[in-house]
Short mmCIF file of C-alpha atoms in Angstrom, two decimals:
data_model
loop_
_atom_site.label_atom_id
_atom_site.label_comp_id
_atom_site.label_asym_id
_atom_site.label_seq_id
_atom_site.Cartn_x
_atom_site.Cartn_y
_atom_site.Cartn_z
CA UNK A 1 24.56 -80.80 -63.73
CA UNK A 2 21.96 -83.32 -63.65
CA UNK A 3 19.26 -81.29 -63.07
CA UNK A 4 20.33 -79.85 -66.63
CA UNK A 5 20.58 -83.24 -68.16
CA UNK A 6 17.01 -84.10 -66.73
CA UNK A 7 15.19 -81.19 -67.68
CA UNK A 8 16.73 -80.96 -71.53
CA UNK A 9 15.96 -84.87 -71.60
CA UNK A 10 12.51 -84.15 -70.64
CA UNK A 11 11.52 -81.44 -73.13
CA UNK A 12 13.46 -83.07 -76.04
CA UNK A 13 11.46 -86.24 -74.95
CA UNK A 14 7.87 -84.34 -74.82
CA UNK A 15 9.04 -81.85 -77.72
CA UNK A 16 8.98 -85.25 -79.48
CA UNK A 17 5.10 -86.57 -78.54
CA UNK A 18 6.75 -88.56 -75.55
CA UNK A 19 4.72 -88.78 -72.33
CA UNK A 20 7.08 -88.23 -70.08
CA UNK A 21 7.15 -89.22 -66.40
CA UNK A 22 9.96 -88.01 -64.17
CA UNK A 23 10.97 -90.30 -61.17
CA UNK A 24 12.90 -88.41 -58.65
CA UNK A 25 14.37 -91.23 -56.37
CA UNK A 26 14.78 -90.78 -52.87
CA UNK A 27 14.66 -94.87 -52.24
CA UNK A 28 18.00 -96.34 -50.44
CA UNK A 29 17.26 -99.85 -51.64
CA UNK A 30 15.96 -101.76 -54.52
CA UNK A 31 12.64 -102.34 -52.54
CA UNK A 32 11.89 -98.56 -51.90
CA UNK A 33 12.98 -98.15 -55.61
CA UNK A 34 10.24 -100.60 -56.67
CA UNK A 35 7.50 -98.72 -54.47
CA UNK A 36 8.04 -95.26 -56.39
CA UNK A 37 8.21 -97.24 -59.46
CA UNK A 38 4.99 -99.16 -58.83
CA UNK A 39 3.27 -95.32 -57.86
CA UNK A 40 4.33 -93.66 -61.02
CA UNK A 41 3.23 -96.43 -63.15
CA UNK A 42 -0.30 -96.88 -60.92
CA UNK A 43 -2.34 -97.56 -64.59
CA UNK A 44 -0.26 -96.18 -67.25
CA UNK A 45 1.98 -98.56 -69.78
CA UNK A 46 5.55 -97.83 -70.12
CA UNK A 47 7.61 -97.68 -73.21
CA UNK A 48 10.91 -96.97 -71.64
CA UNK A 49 12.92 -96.12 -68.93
CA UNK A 50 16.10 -94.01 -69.27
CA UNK A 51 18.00 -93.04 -66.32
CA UNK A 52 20.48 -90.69 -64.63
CA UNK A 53 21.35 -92.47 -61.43
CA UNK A 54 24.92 -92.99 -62.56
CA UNK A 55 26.01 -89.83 -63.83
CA UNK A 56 27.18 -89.27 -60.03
CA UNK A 57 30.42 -90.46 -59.14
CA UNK A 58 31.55 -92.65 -57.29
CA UNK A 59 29.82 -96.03 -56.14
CA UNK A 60 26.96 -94.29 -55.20
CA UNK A 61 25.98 -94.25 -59.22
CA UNK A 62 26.68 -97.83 -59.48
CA UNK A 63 24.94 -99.22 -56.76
CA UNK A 64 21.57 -97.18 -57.61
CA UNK A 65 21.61 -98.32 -60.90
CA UNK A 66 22.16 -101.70 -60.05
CA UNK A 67 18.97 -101.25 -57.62
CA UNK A 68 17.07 -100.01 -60.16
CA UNK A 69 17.63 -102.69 -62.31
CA UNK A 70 16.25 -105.25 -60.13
CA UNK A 71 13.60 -103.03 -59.14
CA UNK A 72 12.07 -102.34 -62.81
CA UNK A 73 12.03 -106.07 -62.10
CA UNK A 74 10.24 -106.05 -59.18
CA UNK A 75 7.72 -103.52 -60.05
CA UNK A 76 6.58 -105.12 -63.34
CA UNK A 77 7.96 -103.01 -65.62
CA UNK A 78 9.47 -104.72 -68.62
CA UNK A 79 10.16 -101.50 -70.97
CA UNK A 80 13.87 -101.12 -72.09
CA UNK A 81 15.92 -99.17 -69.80
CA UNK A 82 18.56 -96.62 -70.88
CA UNK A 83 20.96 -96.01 -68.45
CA UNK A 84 23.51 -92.49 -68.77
CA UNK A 85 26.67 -92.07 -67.67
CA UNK A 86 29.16 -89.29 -68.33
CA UNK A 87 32.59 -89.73 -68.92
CA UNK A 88 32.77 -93.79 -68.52
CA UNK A 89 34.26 -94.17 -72.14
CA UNK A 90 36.74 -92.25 -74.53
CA UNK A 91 36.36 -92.42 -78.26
CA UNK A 92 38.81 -90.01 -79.42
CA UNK A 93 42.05 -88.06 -78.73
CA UNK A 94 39.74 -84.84 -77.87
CA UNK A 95 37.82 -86.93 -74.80
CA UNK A 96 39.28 -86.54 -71.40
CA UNK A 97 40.24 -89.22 -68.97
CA UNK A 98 37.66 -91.94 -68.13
CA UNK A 99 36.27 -92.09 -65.23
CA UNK A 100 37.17 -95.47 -63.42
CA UNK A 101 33.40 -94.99 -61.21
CA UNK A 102 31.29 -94.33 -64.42
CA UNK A 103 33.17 -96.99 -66.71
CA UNK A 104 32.08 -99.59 -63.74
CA UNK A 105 28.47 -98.77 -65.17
CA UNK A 106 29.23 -99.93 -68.23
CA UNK A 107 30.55 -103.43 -66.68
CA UNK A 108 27.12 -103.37 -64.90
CA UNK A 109 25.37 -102.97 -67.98
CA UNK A 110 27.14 -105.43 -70.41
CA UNK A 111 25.87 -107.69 -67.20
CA UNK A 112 22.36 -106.76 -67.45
CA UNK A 113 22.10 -106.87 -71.29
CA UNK A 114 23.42 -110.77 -71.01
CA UNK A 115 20.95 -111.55 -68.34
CA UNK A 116 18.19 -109.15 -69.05
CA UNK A 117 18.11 -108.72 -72.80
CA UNK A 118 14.13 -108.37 -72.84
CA UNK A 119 14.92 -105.06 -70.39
CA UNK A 120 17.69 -103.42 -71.59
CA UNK A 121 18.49 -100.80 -73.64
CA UNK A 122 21.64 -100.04 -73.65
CA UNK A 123 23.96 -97.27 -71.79
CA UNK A 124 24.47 -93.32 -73.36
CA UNK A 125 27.86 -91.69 -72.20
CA UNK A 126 26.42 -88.05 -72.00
CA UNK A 127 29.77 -85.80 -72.83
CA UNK A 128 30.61 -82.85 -70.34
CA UNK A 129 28.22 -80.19 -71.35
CA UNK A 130 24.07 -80.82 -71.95
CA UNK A 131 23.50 -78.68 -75.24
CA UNK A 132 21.01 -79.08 -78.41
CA UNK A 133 23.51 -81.32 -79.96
CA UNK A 134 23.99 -84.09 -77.27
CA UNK A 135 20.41 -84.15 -76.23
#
């Protein structure tokens, strides 16, 4: 499901004029996170980051995005960053239960904006199904 989220991210993104650069991350740690950052960006400016670690579940989601985070940090990169999540917050009778994992995110990233205001963006809870709409 994230591979769908990516790609229709992407092409809404570049459909729009936006250079897009996609960072798959392999990186178990904030410092390996930093490295790919600091490879993508070799030259190039950045205007924003928006991300899909946490749409996993679980801590896993969390954790990344956390890394990432300080990692932006690291690597010099002071654009905004988005982060998505899917399912951390429920807005009306039709929205299903929240996930406890993904709502976590959400603590991380009322964190962040306190701490980091100059680098964040703010946090997008993607709903269950990537069409023309959402994106």
């Amino acid at each position: 499901a994230e591979g769908v989220w990516a790609s229709g991210v992407v092409r809404m993104l570049a459909g729009r004029g936006v250079d897009v650069r996609v960072v798959e991350s392999n990186a178990a740690d904030r410092a390996g996170m930093a490295e790919e950052l600091r490879t993508a960006v070799v030259s190039g400016s950045v205007a924003g980051v928006f991300s899909l670690l946490a749409t996993v579940d679980g801590e896993t989601g969390l954790l990344r995005t956390a890394a990432l985070v300080q990692a932006l940090g690291d690597a010099g990169v002071g654009a905004p960053l988005w982060v998505a999540t899917r399912g951390a917050v429920s807005v009306g009778r039709s929205d299903g239960a929240v996930s406890p994992g993904q709502a976590l995110v959400w603590g991380l990233g009322r964190v962040a904006a306190l701490e980091l205001p100059e680098r964040w963006g703010g946090l997008v809870d993607l709903p269950e199904t990537a069409d023309e709409r959402a994106l």
